[in-house]
N, CA, C and O atoms as a DFTB+ gen file, in Angstrom:
624 C
 N C O
     1  1     -22.476     -56.499     -28.326
     2  2     -23.402     -57.115     -27.389
     3  2     -24.306     -58.078     -28.130
     4  3     -24.560     -57.922     -29.325
     5  1     -24.791     -59.080     -27.404
     6  2     -25.614     -60.090     -28.042
     7  2     -27.056     -60.040     -27.531
     8  3     -27.613     -61.068     -27.148
     9  1     -27.644     -58.882     -27.525
    10  2     -29.025     -58.761     -27.076
    11  2     -29.966     -59.467     -28.038
    12  3     -29.888     -59.267     -29.250
    13  1     -30.847     -60.284     -27.504
    14  2     -31.889     -60.918     -28.302
    15  2     -31.424     -62.021     -29.217
    16  3     -32.190     -62.462     -30.073
    17  1     -30.185     -62.490     -29.069
    18  2     -29.697     -63.581     -29.904
    19  2     -29.910     -64.890     -29.140
    20  3     -29.234     -65.160     -28.147
    21  1     -30.848     -65.687     -29.616
    22  2     -31.350     -66.798     -28.826
    23  2     -30.575     -68.106     -29.004
    24  3     -30.670     -68.974     -28.137
    25  1     -29.822     -68.286     -30.076
    26  2     -29.195     -69.580     -30.317
    27  2     -27.699     -69.413     -30.520
    28  3     -27.202     -68.324     -30.807
    29  1     -27.009     -70.515     -30.365
    30  2     -25.557     -70.553     -30.488
    31  2     -25.178     -70.559     -31.967
    32  3     -25.644     -71.408     -32.727
    33  1     -24.343     -69.621     -32.369
    34  2     -23.926     -69.531     -33.772
    35  2     -22.813     -70.520     -34.105
    36  3     -22.492     -70.720     -35.276
    37  1     -22.224     -71.136     -33.088
    38  2     -21.210     -72.173     -33.246
    39  2     -19.992     -71.713     -34.045
    40  3     -19.284     -72.545     -34.614
    41  1     -19.738     -70.422     -34.097
    42  2     -18.562     -69.906     -34.784
    43  2     -18.588     -70.099     -36.285
    44  3     -17.536     -70.218     -36.913
    45  1     -19.779     -70.132     -36.869
    46  2     -19.907     -70.391     -38.306
    47  2     -20.851     -69.388     -38.934
    48  3     -21.684     -68.789     -38.255
    49  1     -20.712     -69.213     -40.235
    50  2     -21.657     -68.384     -40.983
    51  2     -22.987     -69.120     -41.095
    52  3     -23.061     -70.319     -40.828
    53  1     -24.027     -68.410     -41.487
    54  2     -25.377     -68.964     -41.487
    55  2     -25.505     -70.196     -42.381
    56  3     -26.062     -71.207     -41.954
    57  1     -25.009     -70.130     -43.590
    58  2     -25.156     -71.254     -44.520
    59  2     -24.409     -72.489     -44.023
    60  3     -24.908     -73.611     -44.116
    61  1     -23.210     -72.266     -43.498
    62  2     -22.419     -73.390     -42.976
    63  2     -23.108     -74.016     -41.771
    64  3     -23.149     -75.240     -41.646
    65  1     -23.644     -73.190     -40.891
    66  2     -24.324     -73.683     -39.693
    67  2     -25.567     -74.485     -40.060
    68  3     -25.795     -75.561     -39.506
    69  1     -26.373     -73.970     -40.990
    70  2     -27.592     -74.680     -41.391
    71  2     -27.262     -76.018     -42.052
    72  3     -27.932     -77.018     -41.796
    73  1     -26.242     -76.040     -42.893
    74  2     -25.846     -77.278     -43.546
    75  2     -25.319     -78.288     -42.531
    76  3     -25.631     -79.476     -42.616
    77  1     -24.523     -77.822     -41.572
    78  2     -23.970     -78.706     -40.568
    79  2     -25.068     -79.296     -39.687
    80  3     -25.048     -80.491     -39.391
    81  1     -26.015     -78.477     -39.270
    82  2     -27.109     -78.972     -38.430
    83  2     -27.985     -79.956     -39.202
    84  3     -28.443     -80.952     -38.642
    85  1     -28.217     -79.682     -40.484
    86  2     -29.008     -80.610     -41.300
    87  2     -28.290     -81.948     -41.435
    88  3     -28.927     -82.997     -41.334
    89  1     -26.971     -81.931     -41.662
    90  2     -26.206     -83.169     -41.780
    91  2     -26.183     -83.944     -40.469
    92  3     -26.319     -85.167     -40.465
    93  1     -26.014     -83.237     -39.365
    94  2     -25.982     -83.909     -38.071
    95  2     -27.348     -84.491     -37.725
    96  3     -27.429     -85.579     -37.156
    97  1     -28.420     -83.777     -38.060
    98  2     -29.772     -84.282     -37.804
    99  2     -30.051     -85.521     -38.649
   100  3     -30.667     -86.472     -38.166
   101  1     -29.605     -85.520     -39.903
   102  2     -29.770     -86.704     -40.768
   103  2     -29.012     -87.897     -40.187
   104  3     -29.530     -89.014     -40.168
   105  1     -27.794     -87.663     -39.718
   106  2     -27.016     -88.743     -39.112
   107  2     -27.682     -89.261     -37.848
   108  3     -27.687     -90.467     -37.598
   109  1     -28.239     -88.366     -37.055
   110  2     -28.929     -88.770     -35.834
   111  2     -30.153     -89.614     -36.157
   112  3     -30.409     -90.609     -35.479
   113  1     -30.905     -89.240     -37.169
   114  2     -32.106     -89.984     -37.542
   115  2     -31.738     -91.350     -38.116
   116  3     -32.412     -92.340     -37.832
   117  1     -30.683     -91.412     -38.914
   118  2     -30.313     -92.668     -39.548
   119  2     -29.611     -93.627     -38.587
   120  3     -29.861     -94.832     -38.625
   121  1     -28.725     -93.098     -37.716
   122  2     -27.930     -93.964     -36.839
   123  2     -28.465     -94.028     -35.414
   124  3     -27.985     -94.839     -34.622
   125  1     -29.432     -93.208     -35.070
   126  2     -30.095     -93.159     -33.757
   127  2     -29.228     -92.594     -32.641
   128  3     -29.752     -92.286     -31.571
   129  1     -27.935     -92.447     -32.846
   130  2     -27.072     -91.768     -31.869
   131  2     -25.793     -91.329     -32.546
   132  3     -25.276     -92.017     -33.426
   133  1     -25.277     -90.161     -32.126
   134  2     -24.026     -89.656     -32.671
   135  2     -23.210     -89.050     -31.543
   136  3     -23.759     -88.607     -30.535
   137  1     -21.897     -89.034     -31.718
   138  2     -20.982     -88.393     -30.776
   139  2     -20.541     -87.067     -31.365
   140  3     -20.158     -86.994     -32.533
   141  1     -20.594     -86.018     -30.556
   142  2     -20.214     -84.680     -31.000
   143  2     -19.871     -83.850     -29.763
   144  3     -19.857     -84.368     -28.647
   145  1     -19.596     -82.571     -29.964
   146  2     -19.328     -81.710     -28.812
   147  2     -20.649     -81.338     -28.134
   148  3     -21.719     -81.459     -28.730
   149  1     -20.562     -80.893     -26.905
   150  2     -21.763     -80.562     -26.134
   151  2     -22.523     -79.408     -26.783
   152  3     -23.752     -79.443     -26.852
   153  1     -21.811     -78.385     -27.258
   154  2     -22.472     -77.229     -27.866
   155  2     -23.226     -77.636     -29.134
   156  3     -24.358     -77.204     -29.350
   157  1     -22.599     -78.467     -29.970
   158  2     -23.275     -78.928     -31.185
   159  2     -24.441     -79.844     -30.854
   160  3     -25.466     -79.808     -31.535
   161  1     -24.302     -80.666     -29.818
   162  2     -25.394     -81.555     -29.419
   163  2     -26.610     -80.754     -28.980
   164  3     -27.740     -81.100     -29.323
   165  1     -26.384     -79.680     -28.221
   166  2     -27.507     -78.831     -27.792
   167  2     -28.152     -78.140     -28.989
   168  3     -29.373     -77.989     -29.039
   169  1     -27.336     -77.723     -29.951
   170  2     -27.880     -77.069     -31.146
   171  2     -28.678     -78.059     -31.993
   172  3     -29.730     -77.709     -32.528
   173  1     -28.185     -79.291     -32.117
   174  2     -28.894     -80.315     -32.890
   175  2     -30.205     -80.676     -32.204
   176  3     -31.205     -80.938     -32.872
   177  1     -30.204     -80.691     -30.877
   178  2     -31.430     -80.999     -30.134
   179  2     -32.515     -79.977     -30.446
   180  3     -33.666     -80.344     -30.685
   181  1     -32.152     -78.697     -30.444
   182  2     -33.122     -77.649     -30.772
   183  2     -33.566     -77.729     -32.221
   184  3     -34.684     -77.334     -32.552
   185  1     -32.699     -78.236     -33.086
   186  2     -32.999     -78.320     -34.511
   187  2     -33.911     -79.502     -34.829
   188  3     -34.833     -79.373     -35.634
   189  1     -33.660     -80.655     -34.203
   190  2     -34.325     -81.887     -34.628
   191  2     -35.640     -82.154     -33.896
   192  3     -36.513     -82.824     -34.448
   193  1     -35.804     -81.658     -32.691
   194  2     -37.026     -81.978     -31.947
   195  2     -38.295     -81.430     -32.604
   196  3     -39.290     -82.154     -32.638
   197  1     -38.328     -80.203     -33.125
   198  2     -39.536     -79.775     -33.847
   199  2     -39.808     -80.604     -35.102
   200  3     -40.963     -80.782     -35.488
   201  1     -38.753     -81.108     -35.737
   202  2     -38.945     -81.940     -36.923
   203  2     -39.574     -83.279     -36.550
   204  3     -40.418     -83.796     -37.281
   205  1     -39.166     -83.835     -35.420
   206  2     -39.765     -85.091     -34.964
   207  2     -41.228     -84.873     -34.597
   208  3     -42.071     -85.733     -34.856
   209  1     -41.530     -83.733     -33.998
   210  2     -42.922     -83.417     -33.677
   211  2     -43.757     -83.314     -34.947
   212  3     -44.893     -83.788     -34.981
   213  1     -43.206     -82.701     -35.990
   214  2     -43.925     -82.613     -37.265
   215  2     -44.124     -83.989     -37.893
   216  3     -45.109     -84.210     -38.597
   217  1     -43.212     -84.901     -37.649
   218  2     -43.306     -86.220     -38.277
   219  2     -44.412     -87.077     -37.685
   220  3     -44.774     -88.095     -38.274
   221  1     -44.957     -86.696     -36.544
   222  2     -46.039     -87.472     -35.938
   223  2     -47.286     -87.479     -36.815
   224  3     -48.031     -88.459     -36.840
   225  1     -47.508     -86.387     -37.531
   226  2     -48.654     -86.304     -38.430
   227  2     -48.122     -86.384     -39.863
   228  3     -47.501     -85.441     -40.354
   229  1     -48.364     -87.496     -40.518
   230  2     -47.792     -87.752     -41.838
   231  2     -48.655     -87.121     -42.923
   232  3     -49.555     -87.759     -43.468
   233  1     -48.368     -85.858     -43.227
   234  2     -49.050     -85.171     -44.317
   235  2     -47.997     -84.714     -45.324
   236  3     -46.811     -84.627     -45.008
   237  1     -48.450     -84.427     -46.526
   238  2     -47.528     -83.949     -47.556
   239  2     -46.895     -82.632     -47.136
   240  3     -45.708     -82.403     -47.371
   241  1     -47.683     -81.773     -46.518
   242  2     -47.167     -80.478     -46.080
   243  2     -46.063     -80.646     -45.046
   244  3     -45.025     -79.991     -45.134
   245  1     -46.282     -81.526     -44.057
   246  2     -45.260     -81.756     -43.033
   247  2     -44.008     -82.388     -43.632
   248  3     -42.894     -82.054     -43.228
   249  1     -44.177     -83.290     -44.581
   250  2     -43.014     -83.887     -45.234
   251  2     -42.192     -82.831     -45.968
   252  3     -40.962     -82.857     -45.933
   253  1     -42.870     -81.913     -46.624
   254  2     -42.154     -80.854     -47.356
   255  2     -41.450     -79.893     -46.402
   256  3     -40.336     -79.448     -46.679
   257  1     -42.095     -79.570     -45.279
   258  2     -41.458     -78.701     -44.286
   259  2     -40.196     -79.357     -43.716
   260  3     -39.165     -78.703     -43.558
   261  1     -40.290     -80.645     -43.412
   262  2     -39.149     -81.358     -42.852
   263  2     -38.050     -81.508     -43.897
   264  3     -36.868     -81.369     -43.580
   265  1     -38.434     -81.793     -45.147
   266  2     -37.434     -81.942     -46.207
   267  2     -36.700     -80.633     -46.467
   268  3     -35.515     -80.644     -46.803
   269  1     -37.392     -79.502     -46.313
   270  2     -36.745     -78.203     -46.505
   271  2     -35.634     -77.993     -45.482
   272  3     -34.647     -77.316     -45.770
   273  1     -35.786     -78.569     -44.284
   274  2     -34.758     -78.435     -43.245
   275  2     -33.675     -79.504     -43.368
   276  3     -32.489     -79.204     -43.232
   277  1     -34.077     -80.751     -43.624
   278  2     -33.115     -81.860     -43.607
   279  2     -32.349     -82.029     -44.915
   280  3     -31.164     -82.362     -44.896
   281  1     -33.004     -81.806     -46.038
   282  2     -32.392     -81.904     -47.362
   283  2     -31.906     -83.316     -47.690
   284  3     -30.947     -83.479     -48.444
   285  1     -32.551     -84.321     -47.138
   286  2     -32.181     -85.701     -47.415
   287  2     -33.440     -86.546     -47.490
   288  3     -34.174     -86.682     -46.512
   289  1     -33.679     -87.109     -48.664
   290  2     -34.892     -87.893     -48.878
   291  2     -34.896     -89.148     -48.005
   292  3     -35.946     -89.531     -47.489
   293  1     -33.744     -89.791     -47.834
   294  2     -33.667     -91.006     -47.035
   295  2     -33.960     -90.721     -45.566
   296  3     -34.656     -91.493     -44.906
   297  1     -33.425     -89.604     -45.052
   298  2     -33.651     -89.258     -43.650
   299  2     -35.121     -88.921     -43.404
   300  3     -35.676     -89.282     -42.366
   301  1     -35.754     -88.228     -44.358
   302  2     -37.176     -87.890     -44.207
   303  2     -38.015     -89.165     -44.208
   304  3     -38.944     -89.296     -43.410
   305  1     -37.696     -90.101     -45.093
   306  2     -38.429     -91.371     -45.140
   307  2     -38.266     -92.142     -43.843
   308  3     -39.241     -92.664     -43.301
   309  1     -37.039     -92.217     -43.344
   310  2     -36.773     -92.913     -42.077
   311  2     -37.517     -92.240     -40.924
   312  3     -38.081     -92.918     -40.065
   313  1     -37.517     -90.917     -40.905
   314  2     -38.168     -90.167     -39.835
   315  2     -39.671     -90.422     -39.825
   316  3     -40.241     -90.687     -38.767
   317  1     -40.314     -90.348     -40.973
   318  2     -41.760     -90.502     -41.020
   319  2     -42.188     -91.965     -40.918
   320  3     -43.314     -92.238     -40.500
   321  1     -41.324     -92.911     -41.286
   322  2     -41.714     -94.321     -41.251
   323  2     -41.415     -94.950     -39.890
   324  3     -42.314     -95.506     -39.260
   325  1     -40.159     -94.869     -39.426
   326  2     -39.747     -95.599     -38.229
   327  2     -39.814     -94.764     -36.959
   328  3     -40.389     -95.184     -35.955
   329  1     -39.226     -93.590     -37.013
   330  2     -39.094     -92.782     -35.801
   331  2     -40.462     -92.292     -35.325
   332  3     -40.741     -92.323     -34.126
   333  1     -41.310     -91.843     -36.235
   334  2     -42.599     -91.287     -35.822
   335  2     -43.489     -92.330     -35.162
   336  3     -44.271     -91.992     -34.273
   337  1     -43.389     -93.584     -35.574
   338  2     -44.216     -94.620     -34.946
   339  2     -43.759     -94.898     -33.511
   340  3     -44.579     -95.217     -32.650
   341  1     -42.459     -94.778     -33.253
   342  2     -41.959     -95.027     -31.897
   343  2     -42.279     -93.877     -30.942
   344  3     -42.500     -94.113     -29.754
   345  1     -42.309     -92.634     -31.440
   346  2     -42.500     -91.478     -30.557
   347  2     -43.932     -90.967     -30.582
   348  3     -44.199     -89.857     -30.120
   349  1     -44.856     -91.756     -31.114
   350  2     -46.228     -91.281     -31.306
   351  2     -46.897     -90.872     -29.998
   352  3     -47.656     -89.903     -29.978
   353  1     -46.635     -91.581     -28.915
   354  2     -47.303     -91.273     -27.647
   355  2     -46.472     -90.386     -26.730
   356  3     -46.934     -90.038     -25.643
   357  1     -45.273     -90.013     -27.128
   358  2     -44.395     -89.180     -26.301
   359  2     -44.706     -87.702     -26.546
   360  3     -44.745     -87.272     -27.699
   361  1     -44.929     -86.916     -25.488
   362  2     -45.298     -85.505     -25.680
   363  2     -44.137     -84.566     -25.954
   364  3     -44.356     -83.364     -26.111
   365  1     -42.937     -85.057     -26.018
   366  2     -41.762     -84.223     -26.267
   367  2     -40.550     -84.871     -25.648
   368  3     -40.661     -85.939     -25.045
   369  1     -39.393     -84.251     -25.784
   370  2     -38.176     -84.814     -25.210
   371  2     -37.746     -86.071     -25.924
   372  3     -37.577     -87.120     -25.303
   373  1     -37.570     -85.972     -27.225
   374  2     -37.269     -87.142     -28.038
   375  2     -35.795     -87.508     -28.027
   376  3     -35.429     -88.618     -28.413
   377  1     -34.945     -86.589     -27.590
   378  2     -33.508     -86.839     -27.598
   379  2     -32.940     -86.742     -26.187
   380  3     -33.527     -86.121     -25.301
   381  1     -31.785     -87.370     -26.006
   382  2     -31.096     -87.356     -24.725
   383  2     -29.636     -87.031     -24.997
   384  3     -29.038     -87.574     -25.926
   385  1     -29.058     -86.146     -24.188
   386  2     -27.644     -85.792     -24.308
   387  2     -26.908     -86.370     -23.105
   388  3     -27.253     -86.083     -21.959
   389  1     -25.898     -87.181     -23.374
   390  2     -25.082     -87.783     -22.320
   391  2     -23.660     -87.279     -22.500
   392  3     -23.056     -87.466     -23.557
   393  1     -23.127     -86.641     -21.470
   394  2     -21.771     -86.102     -21.550
   395  2     -20.760     -87.233     -21.400
   396  3     -20.919     -88.119     -20.561
   397  1     -19.718     -87.187     -22.229
   398  2     -18.750     -88.277     -22.298
   399  2     -17.375     -87.930     -21.741
   400  3     -16.554     -88.826     -21.547
   401  1     -17.106     -86.671     -21.483
   402  2     -15.773     -86.284     -21.039
   403  2     -15.130     -85.382     -22.067
   404  3     -15.824     -84.777     -22.883
   405  1     -13.819     -85.285     -22.038
   406  2     -13.108     -84.380     -22.924
   407  2     -12.415     -85.140     -24.048
   408  3     -11.958     -86.268     -23.868
   409  1     -12.347     -84.493     -25.215
   410  2     -11.684     -85.078     -26.375
   411  2     -10.181     -85.032     -26.163
   412  3      -9.659     -84.101     -25.549
   413  1      -9.496     -86.034     -26.670
   414  2      -8.071     -86.166     -26.414
   415  2      -7.252     -85.041     -27.047
   416  3      -6.336     -84.520     -26.411
   417  1      -7.562     -84.660     -28.275
   418  2      -6.717     -83.711     -28.991
   419  2      -6.805     -82.289     -28.490
   420  3      -5.781     -81.661     -28.218
   421  1      -8.029     -81.766     -28.361
   422  2      -8.180     -80.351     -28.021
   423  2      -8.943     -80.120     -26.722
   424  3      -9.275     -78.980     -26.398
   425  1      -9.228     -81.187     -25.972
   426  2      -9.877     -81.085     -24.667
   427  2     -11.292     -80.511     -24.755
   428  3     -11.767     -79.896     -23.800
   429  1     -11.966     -80.702     -25.881
   430  2     -13.340     -80.213     -26.033
   431  2     -14.298     -81.138     -25.284
   432  3     -14.091     -82.351     -25.241
   433  1     -15.347     -80.558     -24.696
   434  2     -16.370     -81.344     -24.004
   435  2     -17.153     -82.159     -25.025
   436  3     -17.770     -81.597     -25.930
   437  1     -17.132     -83.469     -24.884
   438  2     -17.816     -84.348     -25.824
   439  2     -19.118     -84.863     -25.216
   440  3     -19.259     -84.974     -23.998
   441  1     -20.065     -85.174     -26.104
   442  2     -21.353     -85.692     -25.662
   443  2     -21.891     -86.644     -26.712
   444  3     -21.517     -86.588     -27.884
   445  1     -22.777     -87.516     -26.263
   446  2     -23.493     -88.394     -27.178
   447  2     -24.950     -87.957     -27.153
   448  3     -25.555     -87.861     -26.086
   449  1     -25.514     -87.693     -28.328
   450  2     -26.932     -87.362     -28.427
   451  2     -27.605     -88.550     -29.088
   452  3     -27.130     -89.059     -30.103
   453  1     -28.719     -88.992     -28.506
   454  2     -29.400     -90.166     -29.014
   455  2     -30.901     -89.976     -28.952
   456  3     -31.412     -89.160     -28.184
   457  1     -31.597     -90.743     -29.774
   458  2     -33.051     -90.770     -29.724
   459  2     -33.453     -91.668     -28.561
   460  3     -32.994     -92.805     -28.459
   461  1     -34.310     -91.154     -27.688
   462  2     -34.623     -91.820     -26.427
   463  2     -35.281     -93.179     -26.652
   464  3     -34.929     -94.146     -25.976
   465  1     -36.213     -93.274     -27.571
   466  2     -36.985     -94.499     -27.736
   467  2     -36.224     -95.607     -28.444
   468  3     -36.728     -96.726     -28.536
   469  1     -35.032     -95.333     -28.946
   470  2     -34.280     -96.341     -29.672
   471  2     -33.144     -96.920     -28.853
   472  3     -32.346     -97.690     -29.387
   473  1     -33.041     -96.582     -27.585
   474  2     -31.992     -97.119     -26.736
   475  2     -32.521     -98.368     -26.039
   476  3     -33.408     -98.275     -25.190
   477  1     -31.980     -99.547     -26.394
   478  2     -32.440    -100.788     -25.796
   479  2     -31.739    -101.061     -24.469
   480  3     -32.249    -101.824     -23.647
   481  1     -30.578    -100.448     -24.252
   482  2     -29.806    -100.704     -23.045
   483  2     -30.465    -100.041     -21.839
   484  3     -30.649    -100.675     -20.800
   485  1     -30.815     -98.781     -21.977
   486  2     -31.390     -98.027     -20.869
   487  2     -32.869     -97.823     -21.136
   488  3     -33.248     -96.985     -21.954
   489  1     -33.696     -98.578     -20.457
   490  2     -35.136     -98.411     -20.598
   491  2     -35.755     -98.512     -19.208
   492  3     -36.035     -99.617     -18.742
   493  1     -35.976     -97.376     -18.532
   494  2     -36.449     -97.400     -17.152
   495  2     -37.899     -97.868     -17.021
   496  3     -38.310     -98.260     -15.929
   497  1     -38.681     -97.841     -18.096
   498  2     -40.089     -98.211     -18.003
   499  2     -40.291     -99.713     -17.873
   500  3     -41.276    -100.159     -17.284
   501  1     -39.383    -100.483     -18.409
   502  2     -39.520    -101.929     -18.342
   503  2     -39.110    -102.419     -16.962
   504  3     -38.117    -101.959     -16.397
   505  1     -39.891    -103.366     -16.419
   506  2     -39.581    -103.928     -15.124
   507  2     -38.367    -104.831     -15.206
   508  3     -38.055    -105.387     -16.259
   509  1     -37.690    -104.967     -14.079
   510  2     -36.519    -105.835     -14.065
   511  2     -36.971    -107.285     -14.126
   512  3     -38.012    -107.645     -13.577
   513  1     -36.193    -108.103     -14.788
   514  2     -36.505    -109.514     -14.935
   515  2     -36.267    -110.201     -13.602
   516  3     -35.211    -110.046     -12.989
   517  1     -37.262    -110.964     -13.158
   518  2     -37.125    -111.651     -11.883
   519  2     -36.241    -112.871     -12.052
   520  3     -36.392    -113.653     -12.991
   521  1     -35.320    -113.009     -11.122
   522  2     -34.452    -114.178     -11.109
   523  2     -34.955    -115.127     -10.042
   524  3     -35.243    -114.711      -8.920
   525  1     -35.063    -116.403     -10.385
   526  2     -35.431    -117.399      -9.396
   527  2     -34.177    -118.106      -8.945
   528  3     -33.215    -118.236      -9.702
   529  1     -34.191    -118.560      -7.710
   530  2     -33.003    -119.227      -7.182
   531  2     -32.913    -120.624      -7.779
   532  3     -33.885    -121.380      -7.793
   533  1     -31.766    -120.935      -8.252
   534  2     -31.507    -122.244      -8.829
   535  2     -30.325    -122.877      -8.123
   536  3     -29.693    -122.263      -7.264
   537  1     -30.049    -124.060      -8.481
   538  2     -28.909    -124.771      -7.938
   539  2     -27.625    -124.047      -8.311
   540  3     -27.590    -123.336      -9.314
   541  1     -26.578    -124.214      -7.528
   542  2     -25.327    -123.522      -7.793
   543  2     -24.586    -124.108      -8.981
   544  3     -23.730    -123.445      -9.567
   545  1     -24.902    -125.340      -9.341
   546  2     -24.218    -125.940     -10.474
   547  2     -24.670    -125.292     -11.760
   548  3     -25.858    -125.032     -11.952
   549  1     -23.741    -125.035     -12.622
   550  2     -24.095    -124.457     -13.913
   551  2     -24.561    -125.559     -14.848
   552  3     -24.383    -126.743     -14.564
   553  1     -25.150    -125.170     -15.948
   554  2     -25.664    -126.149     -16.905
   555  2     -24.542    -126.979     -17.515
   556  3     -24.717    -128.170     -17.769
   557  1     -23.397    -126.358     -17.750
   558  2     -22.283    -127.093     -18.350
   559  2     -21.728    -128.136     -17.392
   560  3     -21.274    -129.191     -17.836
   561  1     -21.751    -127.868     -16.077
   562  2     -21.257    -128.833     -15.102
   563  2     -22.255    -129.964     -14.917
   564  3     -21.858    -131.089     -14.616
   565  1     -23.539    -129.691     -15.090
   566  2     -24.566    -130.709     -14.912
   567  2     -24.516    -131.740     -16.028
   568  3     -24.700    -132.932     -15.780
   569  1     -24.269    -131.294     -17.252
   570  2     -24.202    -132.227     -18.376
   571  2     -22.767    -132.710     -18.530
   572  3     -21.854    -131.894     -18.650
   573  1     -22.552    -134.027     -18.528
   574  2     -21.167    -134.531     -18.661
   575  2     -20.644    -134.260     -20.062
   576  3     -21.364    -134.387     -21.052
   577  1     -19.391    -133.889     -20.118
   578  2     -18.742    -133.599     -21.382
   579  2     -18.139    -134.885     -21.911
   580  3     -17.411    -135.575     -21.197
   581  1     -18.440    -135.212     -23.163
   582  2     -17.928    -136.443     -23.745
   583  2     -16.490    -136.225     -24.224
   584  3     -16.196    -135.281     -24.958
   585  1     -15.622    -137.108     -23.797
   586  2     -14.241    -137.053     -24.269
   587  2     -13.950    -138.343     -25.008
   588  3     -14.297    -139.427     -24.540
   589  1     -13.345    -138.231     -26.107
   590  2     -13.055    -139.427     -26.899
   591  2     -11.561    -139.736     -26.804
   592  3     -10.732    -139.020     -27.367
   593  1     -11.232    -140.799     -26.094
   594  2      -9.851    -141.256     -25.989
   595  2      -9.601    -142.412     -26.946
   596  3      -8.486    -142.926     -27.036
   597  1     -10.639    -142.814     -27.653
   598  2     -10.511    -143.941     -28.571
   599  2      -9.665    -143.582     -29.785
   600  3      -9.058    -144.472     -30.381
   601  1      -9.601    -142.323     -30.169
   602  2      -8.856    -141.923     -31.341
   603  2      -7.363    -142.181     -31.181
   604  3      -6.693    -142.532     -32.151
   605  1      -6.843    -142.016     -29.996
   606  2      -5.411    -142.241     -29.779
   607  2      -5.084    -143.718     -29.796
   608  3      -3.996    -144.106     -30.223
   609  1      -6.014    -144.554     -29.334
   610  2      -5.764    -145.998     -29.297
   611  2      -5.840    -146.624     -30.694
   612  3      -5.167    -147.621     -30.955
   613  1      -6.638    -146.061     -31.580
   614  2      -6.800    -146.632     -32.908
   615  2      -5.533    -146.481     -33.748
   616  3      -5.258    -147.326     -34.599
   617  1      -4.764    -145.424     -33.524
   618  2      -3.572    -145.198     -34.321
   619  2      -2.448    -146.126     -33.920
   620  3      -1.558    -146.370     -34.735
   621  1      -2.439    -146.656     -32.711
   622  2      -1.347    -147.513     -32.242
   623  2      -1.343    -148.871     -32.816
   624  3      -0.470    -149.676     -32.492
């Protein structure tokens, strides 16, 4: 029975699971989005969100706590320099999981986990750009295209 077991063990021993989550969190911080299975994405979300919260306050103690989990100096630097400035006013929910469908080989549920503030495509807070009505002619049709027929006559 699994009484009181709060997190998904992902079918791995403790050391393997911790190393895998640290590597996935480093990749997420460096690349801003990664593709993985849904179960791993949920586990990474639980792993990385407290670290992002710690990065909001840049102290030596917080850096050491985060480094103990991530084990990557470059990822810690990126987290405290770039990511923390973008999420400074956000009270939580730094990541988003988008389900992608099933993997071709083994039919596993795939998902993309991304940092919310780094997605330029989907930003609901920004207003839509107003379009003004213009003439139906495009800019290329309005400007005449120069054709040079003189080159063929010069060779004759």
